[in-house]
XYZ file of N, CA, C and O in Angstrom:
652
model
N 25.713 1.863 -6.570
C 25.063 1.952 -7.863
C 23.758 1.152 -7.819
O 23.856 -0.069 -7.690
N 22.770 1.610 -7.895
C 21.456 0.864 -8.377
C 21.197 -0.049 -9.095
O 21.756 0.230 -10.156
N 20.708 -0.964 -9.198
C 20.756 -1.944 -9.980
C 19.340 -1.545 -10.867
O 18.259 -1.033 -10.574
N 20.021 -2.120 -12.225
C 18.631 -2.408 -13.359
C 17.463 -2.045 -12.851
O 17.030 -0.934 -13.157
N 16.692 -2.916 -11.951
C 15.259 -3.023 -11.198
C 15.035 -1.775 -10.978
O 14.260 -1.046 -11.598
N 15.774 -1.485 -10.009
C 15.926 0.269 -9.599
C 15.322 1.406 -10.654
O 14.320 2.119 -10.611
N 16.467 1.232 -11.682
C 16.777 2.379 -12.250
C 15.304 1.840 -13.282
O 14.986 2.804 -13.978
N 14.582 0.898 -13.492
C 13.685 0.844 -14.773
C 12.284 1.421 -13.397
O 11.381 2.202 -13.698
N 12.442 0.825 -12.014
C 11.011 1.450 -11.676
C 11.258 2.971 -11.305
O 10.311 3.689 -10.984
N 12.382 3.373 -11.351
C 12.498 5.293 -11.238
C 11.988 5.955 -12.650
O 11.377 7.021 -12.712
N 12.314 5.209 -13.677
C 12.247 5.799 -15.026
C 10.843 5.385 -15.245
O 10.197 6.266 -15.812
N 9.963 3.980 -14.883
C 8.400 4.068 -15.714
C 7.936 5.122 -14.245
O 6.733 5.384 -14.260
N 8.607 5.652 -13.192
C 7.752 6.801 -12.248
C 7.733 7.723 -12.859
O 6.683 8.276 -13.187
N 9.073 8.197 -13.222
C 9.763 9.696 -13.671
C 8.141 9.697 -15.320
O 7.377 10.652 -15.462
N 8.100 8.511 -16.149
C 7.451 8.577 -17.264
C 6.007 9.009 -16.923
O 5.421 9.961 -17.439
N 5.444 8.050 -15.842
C 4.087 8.222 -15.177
C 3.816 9.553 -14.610
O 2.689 10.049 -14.605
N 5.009 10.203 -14.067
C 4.649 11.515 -13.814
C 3.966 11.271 -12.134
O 3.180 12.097 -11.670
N 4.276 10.387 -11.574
C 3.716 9.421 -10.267
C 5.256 9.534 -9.172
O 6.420 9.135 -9.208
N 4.239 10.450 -8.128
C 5.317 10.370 -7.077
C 5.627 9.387 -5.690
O 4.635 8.661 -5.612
N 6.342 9.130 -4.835
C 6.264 7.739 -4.369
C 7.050 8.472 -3.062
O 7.751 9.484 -3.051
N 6.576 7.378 -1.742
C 7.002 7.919 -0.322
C 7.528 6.697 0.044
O 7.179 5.916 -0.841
N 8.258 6.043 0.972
C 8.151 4.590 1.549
C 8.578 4.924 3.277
O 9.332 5.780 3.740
N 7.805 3.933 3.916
C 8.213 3.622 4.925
C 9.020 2.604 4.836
O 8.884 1.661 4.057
N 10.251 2.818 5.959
C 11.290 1.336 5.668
C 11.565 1.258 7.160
O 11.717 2.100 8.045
N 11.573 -0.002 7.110
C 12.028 -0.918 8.165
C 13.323 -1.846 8.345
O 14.345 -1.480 8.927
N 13.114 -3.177 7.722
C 14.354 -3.666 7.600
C 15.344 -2.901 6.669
O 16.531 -2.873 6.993
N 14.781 -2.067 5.144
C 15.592 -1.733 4.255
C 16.583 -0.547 5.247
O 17.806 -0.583 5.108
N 16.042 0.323 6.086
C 16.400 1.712 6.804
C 16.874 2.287 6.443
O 17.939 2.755 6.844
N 16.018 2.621 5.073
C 15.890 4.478 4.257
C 16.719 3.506 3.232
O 16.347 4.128 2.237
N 17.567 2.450 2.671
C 18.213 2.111 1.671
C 17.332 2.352 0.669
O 17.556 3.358 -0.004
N 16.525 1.787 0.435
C 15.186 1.923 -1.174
C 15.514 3.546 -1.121
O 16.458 3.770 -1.879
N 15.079 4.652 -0.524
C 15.034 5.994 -1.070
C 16.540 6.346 -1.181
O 16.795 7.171 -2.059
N 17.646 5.852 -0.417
C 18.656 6.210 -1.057
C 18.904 5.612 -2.294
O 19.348 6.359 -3.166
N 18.675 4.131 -2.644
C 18.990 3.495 -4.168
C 18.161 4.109 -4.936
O 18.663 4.305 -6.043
N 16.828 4.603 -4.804
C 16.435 5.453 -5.581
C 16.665 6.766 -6.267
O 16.700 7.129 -7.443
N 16.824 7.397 -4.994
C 18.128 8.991 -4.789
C 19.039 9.049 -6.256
O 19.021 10.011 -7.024
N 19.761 7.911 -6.437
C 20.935 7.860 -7.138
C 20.906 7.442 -8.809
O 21.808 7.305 -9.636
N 19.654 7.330 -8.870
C 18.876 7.464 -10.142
C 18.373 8.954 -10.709
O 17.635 9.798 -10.200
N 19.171 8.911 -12.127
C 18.764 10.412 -12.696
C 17.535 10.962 -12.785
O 16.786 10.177 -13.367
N 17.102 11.761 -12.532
C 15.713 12.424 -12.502
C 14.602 11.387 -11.241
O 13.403 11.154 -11.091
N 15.709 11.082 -10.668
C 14.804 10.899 -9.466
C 14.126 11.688 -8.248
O 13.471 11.275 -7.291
N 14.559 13.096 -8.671
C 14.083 14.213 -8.112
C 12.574 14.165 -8.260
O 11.811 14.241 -7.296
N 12.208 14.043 -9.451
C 10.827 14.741 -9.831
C 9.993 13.555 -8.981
O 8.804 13.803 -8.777
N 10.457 12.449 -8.536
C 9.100 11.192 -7.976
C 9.480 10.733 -6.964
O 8.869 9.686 -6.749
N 10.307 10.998 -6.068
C 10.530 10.763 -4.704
C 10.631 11.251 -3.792
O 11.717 11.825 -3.716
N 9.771 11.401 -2.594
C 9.344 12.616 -2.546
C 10.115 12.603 -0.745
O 10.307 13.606 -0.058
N 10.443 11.077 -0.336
C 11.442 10.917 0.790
C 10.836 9.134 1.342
O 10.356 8.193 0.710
N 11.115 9.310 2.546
C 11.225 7.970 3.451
C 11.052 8.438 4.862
O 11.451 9.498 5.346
N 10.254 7.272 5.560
C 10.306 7.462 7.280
C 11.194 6.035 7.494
O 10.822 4.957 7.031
N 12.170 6.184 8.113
C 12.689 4.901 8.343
C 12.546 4.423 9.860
O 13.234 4.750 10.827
N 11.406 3.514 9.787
C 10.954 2.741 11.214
C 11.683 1.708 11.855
O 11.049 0.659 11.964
N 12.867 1.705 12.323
C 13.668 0.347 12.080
C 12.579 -0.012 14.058
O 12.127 -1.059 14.521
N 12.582 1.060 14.478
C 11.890 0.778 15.949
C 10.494 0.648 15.914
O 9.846 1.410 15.196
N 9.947 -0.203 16.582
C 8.554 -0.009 17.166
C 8.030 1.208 17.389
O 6.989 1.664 16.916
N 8.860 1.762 18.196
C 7.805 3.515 18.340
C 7.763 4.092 17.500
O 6.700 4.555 17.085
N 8.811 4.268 16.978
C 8.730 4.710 15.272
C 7.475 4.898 14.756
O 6.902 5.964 14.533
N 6.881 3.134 14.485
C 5.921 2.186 13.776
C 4.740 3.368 14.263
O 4.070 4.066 13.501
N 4.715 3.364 15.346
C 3.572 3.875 16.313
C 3.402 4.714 17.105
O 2.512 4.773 17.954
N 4.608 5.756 16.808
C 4.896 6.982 17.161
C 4.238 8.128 15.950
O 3.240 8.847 15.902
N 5.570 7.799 14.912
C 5.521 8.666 13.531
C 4.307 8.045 12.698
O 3.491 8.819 12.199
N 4.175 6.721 12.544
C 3.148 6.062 11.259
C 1.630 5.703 11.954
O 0.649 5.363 11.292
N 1.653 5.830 13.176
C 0.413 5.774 14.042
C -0.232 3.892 13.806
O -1.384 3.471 13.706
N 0.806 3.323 13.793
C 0.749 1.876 14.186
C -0.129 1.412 15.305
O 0.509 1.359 16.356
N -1.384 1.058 15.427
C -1.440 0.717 16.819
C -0.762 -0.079 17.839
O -0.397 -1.217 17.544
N -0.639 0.198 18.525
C -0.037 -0.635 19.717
C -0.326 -2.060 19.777
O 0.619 -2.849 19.759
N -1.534 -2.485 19.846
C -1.899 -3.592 19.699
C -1.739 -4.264 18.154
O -1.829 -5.492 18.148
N -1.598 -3.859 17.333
C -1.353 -4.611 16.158
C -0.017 -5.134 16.090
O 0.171 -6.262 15.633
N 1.172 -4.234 16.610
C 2.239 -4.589 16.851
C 2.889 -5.657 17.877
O 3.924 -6.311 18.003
N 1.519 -5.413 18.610
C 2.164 -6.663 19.830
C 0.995 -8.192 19.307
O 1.191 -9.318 19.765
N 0.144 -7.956 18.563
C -1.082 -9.192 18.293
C 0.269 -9.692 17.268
O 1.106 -10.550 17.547
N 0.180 -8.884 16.039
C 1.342 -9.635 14.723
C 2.660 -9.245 14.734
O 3.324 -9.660 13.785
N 3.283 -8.487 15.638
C 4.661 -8.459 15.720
C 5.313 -7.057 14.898
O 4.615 -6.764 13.927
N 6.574 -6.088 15.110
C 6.433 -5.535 14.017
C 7.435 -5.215 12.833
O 8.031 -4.184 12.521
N 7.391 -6.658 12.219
C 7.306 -7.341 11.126
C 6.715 -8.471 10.837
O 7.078 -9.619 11.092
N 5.474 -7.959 10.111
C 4.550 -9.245 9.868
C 3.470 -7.916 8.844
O 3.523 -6.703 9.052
N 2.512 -8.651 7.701
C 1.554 -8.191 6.583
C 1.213 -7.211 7.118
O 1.009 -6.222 6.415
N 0.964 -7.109 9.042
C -0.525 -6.319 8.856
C 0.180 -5.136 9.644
O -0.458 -4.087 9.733
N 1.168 -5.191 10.100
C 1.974 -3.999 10.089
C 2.943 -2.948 9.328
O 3.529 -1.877 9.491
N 2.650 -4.262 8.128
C 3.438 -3.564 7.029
C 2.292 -2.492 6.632
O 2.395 -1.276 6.795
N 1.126 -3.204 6.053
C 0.557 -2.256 5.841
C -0.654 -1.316 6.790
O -1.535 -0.703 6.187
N -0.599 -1.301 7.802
C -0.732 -0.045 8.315
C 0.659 1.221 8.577
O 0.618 2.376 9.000
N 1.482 0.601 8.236
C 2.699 1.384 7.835
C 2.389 2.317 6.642
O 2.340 3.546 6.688
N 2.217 1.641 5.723
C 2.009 2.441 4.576
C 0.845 3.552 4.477
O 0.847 4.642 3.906
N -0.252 2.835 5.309
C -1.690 3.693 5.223
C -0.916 4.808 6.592
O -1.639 5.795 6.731
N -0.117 4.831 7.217
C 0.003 5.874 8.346
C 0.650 6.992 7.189
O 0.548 8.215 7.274
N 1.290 6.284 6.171
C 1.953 7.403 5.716
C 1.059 8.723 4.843
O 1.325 9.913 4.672
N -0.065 7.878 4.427
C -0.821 9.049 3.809
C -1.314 9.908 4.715
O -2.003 10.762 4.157
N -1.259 10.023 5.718
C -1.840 11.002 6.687
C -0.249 11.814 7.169
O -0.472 12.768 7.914
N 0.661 11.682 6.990
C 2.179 12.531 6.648
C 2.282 13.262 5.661
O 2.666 14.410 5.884
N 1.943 12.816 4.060
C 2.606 13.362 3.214
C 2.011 12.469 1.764
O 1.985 11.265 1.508
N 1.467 13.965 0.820
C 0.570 13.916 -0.144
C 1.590 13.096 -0.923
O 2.773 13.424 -1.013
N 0.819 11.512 -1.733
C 1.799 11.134 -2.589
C 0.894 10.404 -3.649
O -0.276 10.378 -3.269
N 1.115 9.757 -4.965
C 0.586 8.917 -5.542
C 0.666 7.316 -4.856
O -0.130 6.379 -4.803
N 1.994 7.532 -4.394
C 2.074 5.751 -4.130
C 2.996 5.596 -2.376
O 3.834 6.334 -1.858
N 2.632 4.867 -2.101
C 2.946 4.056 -0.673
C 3.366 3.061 -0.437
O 2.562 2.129 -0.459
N 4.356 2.850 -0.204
C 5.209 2.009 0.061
C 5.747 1.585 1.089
O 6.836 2.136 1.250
N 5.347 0.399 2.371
C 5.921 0.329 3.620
C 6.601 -1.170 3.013
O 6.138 -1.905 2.142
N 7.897 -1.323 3.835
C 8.542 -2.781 3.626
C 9.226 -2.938 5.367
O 9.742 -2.023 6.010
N 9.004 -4.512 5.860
C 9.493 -4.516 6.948
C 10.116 -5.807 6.803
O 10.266 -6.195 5.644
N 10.551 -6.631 7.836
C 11.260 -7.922 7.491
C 12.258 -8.253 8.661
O 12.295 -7.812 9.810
N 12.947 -9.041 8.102
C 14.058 -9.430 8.886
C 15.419 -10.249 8.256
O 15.595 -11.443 8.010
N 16.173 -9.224 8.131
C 17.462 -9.522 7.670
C 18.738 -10.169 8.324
O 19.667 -10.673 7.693
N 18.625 -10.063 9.823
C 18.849 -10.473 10.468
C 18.545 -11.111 11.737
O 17.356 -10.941 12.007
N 19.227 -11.845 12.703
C 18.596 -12.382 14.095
C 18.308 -11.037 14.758
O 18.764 -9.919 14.515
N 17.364 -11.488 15.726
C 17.368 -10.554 16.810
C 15.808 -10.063 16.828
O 15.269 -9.735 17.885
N 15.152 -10.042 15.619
C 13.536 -9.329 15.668
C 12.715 -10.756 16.034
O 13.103 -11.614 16.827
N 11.543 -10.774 15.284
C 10.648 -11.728 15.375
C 10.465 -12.771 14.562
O 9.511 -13.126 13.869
N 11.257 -13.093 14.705
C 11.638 -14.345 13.912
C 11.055 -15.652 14.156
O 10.452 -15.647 15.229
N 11.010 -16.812 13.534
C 9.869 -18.162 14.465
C 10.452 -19.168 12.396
O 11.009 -18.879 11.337
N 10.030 -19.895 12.825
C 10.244 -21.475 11.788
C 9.419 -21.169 10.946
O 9.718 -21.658 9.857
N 8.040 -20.284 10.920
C 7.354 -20.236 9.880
C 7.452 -19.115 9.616
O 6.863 -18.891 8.558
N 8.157 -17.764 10.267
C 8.849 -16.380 9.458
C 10.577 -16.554 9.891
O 11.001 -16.028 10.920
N 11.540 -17.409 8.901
C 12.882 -17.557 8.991
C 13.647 -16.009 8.979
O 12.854 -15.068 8.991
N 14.520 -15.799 8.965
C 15.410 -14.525 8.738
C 15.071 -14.709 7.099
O 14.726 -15.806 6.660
N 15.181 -13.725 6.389
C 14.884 -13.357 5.082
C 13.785 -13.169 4.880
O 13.526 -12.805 3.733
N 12.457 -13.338 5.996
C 11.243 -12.710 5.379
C 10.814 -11.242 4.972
O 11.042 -10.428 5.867
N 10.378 -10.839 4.093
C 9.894 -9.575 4.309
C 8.382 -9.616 3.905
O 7.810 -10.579 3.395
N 7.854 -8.442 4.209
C 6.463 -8.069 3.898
C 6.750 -6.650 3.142
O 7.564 -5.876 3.646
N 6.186 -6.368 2.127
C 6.324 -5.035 0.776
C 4.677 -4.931 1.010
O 3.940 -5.888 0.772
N 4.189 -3.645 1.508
C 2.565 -3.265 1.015
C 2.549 -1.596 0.152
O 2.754 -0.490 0.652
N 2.304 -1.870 -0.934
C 2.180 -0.933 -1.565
C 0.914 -0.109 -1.876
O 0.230 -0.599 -2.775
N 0.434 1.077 -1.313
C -1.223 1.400 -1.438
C -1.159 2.154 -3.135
O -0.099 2.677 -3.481
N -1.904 2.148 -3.732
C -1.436 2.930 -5.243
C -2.982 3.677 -5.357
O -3.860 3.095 -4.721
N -3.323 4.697 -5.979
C -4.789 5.218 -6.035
C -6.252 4.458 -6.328
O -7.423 4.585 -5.967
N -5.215 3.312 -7.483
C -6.458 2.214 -7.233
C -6.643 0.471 -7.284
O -7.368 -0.387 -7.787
N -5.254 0.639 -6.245
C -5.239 -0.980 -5.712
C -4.186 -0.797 -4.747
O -3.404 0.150 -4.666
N -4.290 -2.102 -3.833
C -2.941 -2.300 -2.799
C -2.783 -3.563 -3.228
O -3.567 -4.442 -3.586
N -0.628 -3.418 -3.032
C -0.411 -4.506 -3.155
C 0.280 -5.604 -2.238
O 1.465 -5.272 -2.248
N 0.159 -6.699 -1.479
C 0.624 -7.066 -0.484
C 1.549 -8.484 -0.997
O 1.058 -9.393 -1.666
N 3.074 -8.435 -0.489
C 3.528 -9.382 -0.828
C 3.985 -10.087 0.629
O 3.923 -9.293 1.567
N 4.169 -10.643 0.772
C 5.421 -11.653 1.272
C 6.161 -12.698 0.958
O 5.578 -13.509 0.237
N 7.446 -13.008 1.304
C 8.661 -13.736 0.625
C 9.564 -13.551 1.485
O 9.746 -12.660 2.314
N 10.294 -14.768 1.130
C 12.096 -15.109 2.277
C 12.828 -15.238 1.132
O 12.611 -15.960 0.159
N 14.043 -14.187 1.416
C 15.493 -14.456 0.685
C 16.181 -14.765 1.638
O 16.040 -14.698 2.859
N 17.124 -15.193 0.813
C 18.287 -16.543 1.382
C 19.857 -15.289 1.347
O 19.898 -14.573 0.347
N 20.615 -15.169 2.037
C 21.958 -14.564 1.802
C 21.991 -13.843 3.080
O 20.996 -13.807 3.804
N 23.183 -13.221 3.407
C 23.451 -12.583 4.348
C 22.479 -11.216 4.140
O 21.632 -10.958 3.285
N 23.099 -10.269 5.586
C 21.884 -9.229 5.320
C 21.821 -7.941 4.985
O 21.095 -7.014 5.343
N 22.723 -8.044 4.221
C 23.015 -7.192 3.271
C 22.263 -7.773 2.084
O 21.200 -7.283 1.703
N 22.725 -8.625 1.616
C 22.063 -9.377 0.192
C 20.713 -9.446 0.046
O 20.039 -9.454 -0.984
N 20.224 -9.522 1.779
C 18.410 -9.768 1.367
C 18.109 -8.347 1.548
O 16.944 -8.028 1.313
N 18.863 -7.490 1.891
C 18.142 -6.265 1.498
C 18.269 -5.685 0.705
O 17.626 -4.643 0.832
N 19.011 -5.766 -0.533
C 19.174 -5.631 -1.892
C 17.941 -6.410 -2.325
O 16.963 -5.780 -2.727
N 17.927 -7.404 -2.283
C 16.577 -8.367 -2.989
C 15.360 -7.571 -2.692
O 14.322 -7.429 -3.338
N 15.668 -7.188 -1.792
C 13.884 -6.977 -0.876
C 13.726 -5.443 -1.803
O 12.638 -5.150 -2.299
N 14.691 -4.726 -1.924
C 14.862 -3.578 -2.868
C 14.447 -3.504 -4.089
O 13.887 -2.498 -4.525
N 14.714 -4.750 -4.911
C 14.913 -5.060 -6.001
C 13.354 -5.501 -6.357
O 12.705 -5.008 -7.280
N 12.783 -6.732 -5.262
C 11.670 -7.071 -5.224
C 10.589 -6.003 -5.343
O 9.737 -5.983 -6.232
N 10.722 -5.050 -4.280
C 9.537 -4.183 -3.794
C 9.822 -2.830 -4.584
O 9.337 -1.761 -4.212
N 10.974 -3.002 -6.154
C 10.885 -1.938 -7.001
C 9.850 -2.517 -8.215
O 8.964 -1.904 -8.809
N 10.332 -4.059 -8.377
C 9.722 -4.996 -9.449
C 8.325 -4.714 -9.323
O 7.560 -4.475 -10.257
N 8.033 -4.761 -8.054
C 6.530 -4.912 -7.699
C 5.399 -3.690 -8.455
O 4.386 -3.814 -9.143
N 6.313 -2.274 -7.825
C 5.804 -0.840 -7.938
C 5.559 -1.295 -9.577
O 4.480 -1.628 -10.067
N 6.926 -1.207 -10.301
C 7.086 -1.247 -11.825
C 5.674 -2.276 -12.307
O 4.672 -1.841 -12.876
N 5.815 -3.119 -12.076
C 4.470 -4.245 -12.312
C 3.476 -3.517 -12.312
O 2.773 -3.352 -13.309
N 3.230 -2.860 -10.955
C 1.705 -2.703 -11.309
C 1.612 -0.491 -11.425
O 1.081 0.327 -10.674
N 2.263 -0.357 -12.480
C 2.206 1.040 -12.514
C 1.179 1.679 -13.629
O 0.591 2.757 -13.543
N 1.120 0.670 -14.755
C 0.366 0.172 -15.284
C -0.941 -0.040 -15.609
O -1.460 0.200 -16.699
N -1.486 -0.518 -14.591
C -2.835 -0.688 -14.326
C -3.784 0.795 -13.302
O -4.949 0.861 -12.910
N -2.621 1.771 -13.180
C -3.505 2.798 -12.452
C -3.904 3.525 -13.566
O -3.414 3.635 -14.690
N -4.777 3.946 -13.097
C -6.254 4.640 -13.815
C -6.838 6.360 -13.785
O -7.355 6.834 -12.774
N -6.698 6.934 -14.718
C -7.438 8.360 -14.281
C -6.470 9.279 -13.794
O -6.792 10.303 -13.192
N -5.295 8.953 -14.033
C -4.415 10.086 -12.961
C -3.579 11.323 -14.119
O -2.893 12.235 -13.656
């Protein structure tokens, strides 16, 4: 079941008439399924590439190679060339890449702990770039990171212009 966050940024999309794509990484395709399960989430979601791999990143989303090996791939600047690969896939209002680390094993270091993620959202007339660490197992931070990077969309849906 979706939580609140969810179901209020499907409903100000479904209102906006604003359709939405995401690349996912740590989430892997979870955001478009928690979205999925929201009524009339047909009309604004339009799917997901789920990159949990590097080639993925830079196979399907045209990541460069070198960005992935300079910042790692999970870190800002792969998040969002994640998102910008996606407009060259598939016509959308909004873009959404999220990457992170929910668990051991990726790129992890003392100043990116397990629970970081990076959310870059491109919208027609602004991008939005977050980063943040949740605390819980990894399941829990990928609910948050869900929850977060729906809050975010909802926040700034608002301020787009002309559409």
């Amino acid at each position: 079941m979706p939580s609140k966050i969810v179901e209020e940024c499907v409903d100000r999309l479904v209102n906006s008439g604003l359709q939405i794509v995401f690349a996912e990484s740590v989430t892997a395709g979870r955001i478009a399924s928690e979205f999925s399960l929201v009524m009339e989430s047909g009309s604004i979601l339009l799917g997901s590439v789920v990159s949990y791999d590097p080639r993925v990143k830079s196979q399907i989303l045209k990541v460069p190679q070198q960005l992935l090996e300079k910042h790692t791939p999970e870190s800002a600047e792969v998040t969002r060339a994640m998102a910008n690969g996606l407009r060259d896939l598939i016509e959308s209002d909004i873009y959404v890449a999220v990457t992170g680390l929910a668990s051991p094993g990726g790129s992890e270091t003392p100043e990116k702990p397990i629970g970081t993620a990076f959310i870059h959202i491109v919208m027609p007339d602004q991008e939005v770039a977050h980063r943040e660490v949740f605390d819980g197992e990894p399941e829990e931070v990928v609910l948050k990171i869900i929850d977060k990077t729906s809050q975010l969309i909802t926040q700034h849906i608002p301020t787009l212009k002309n559409l």
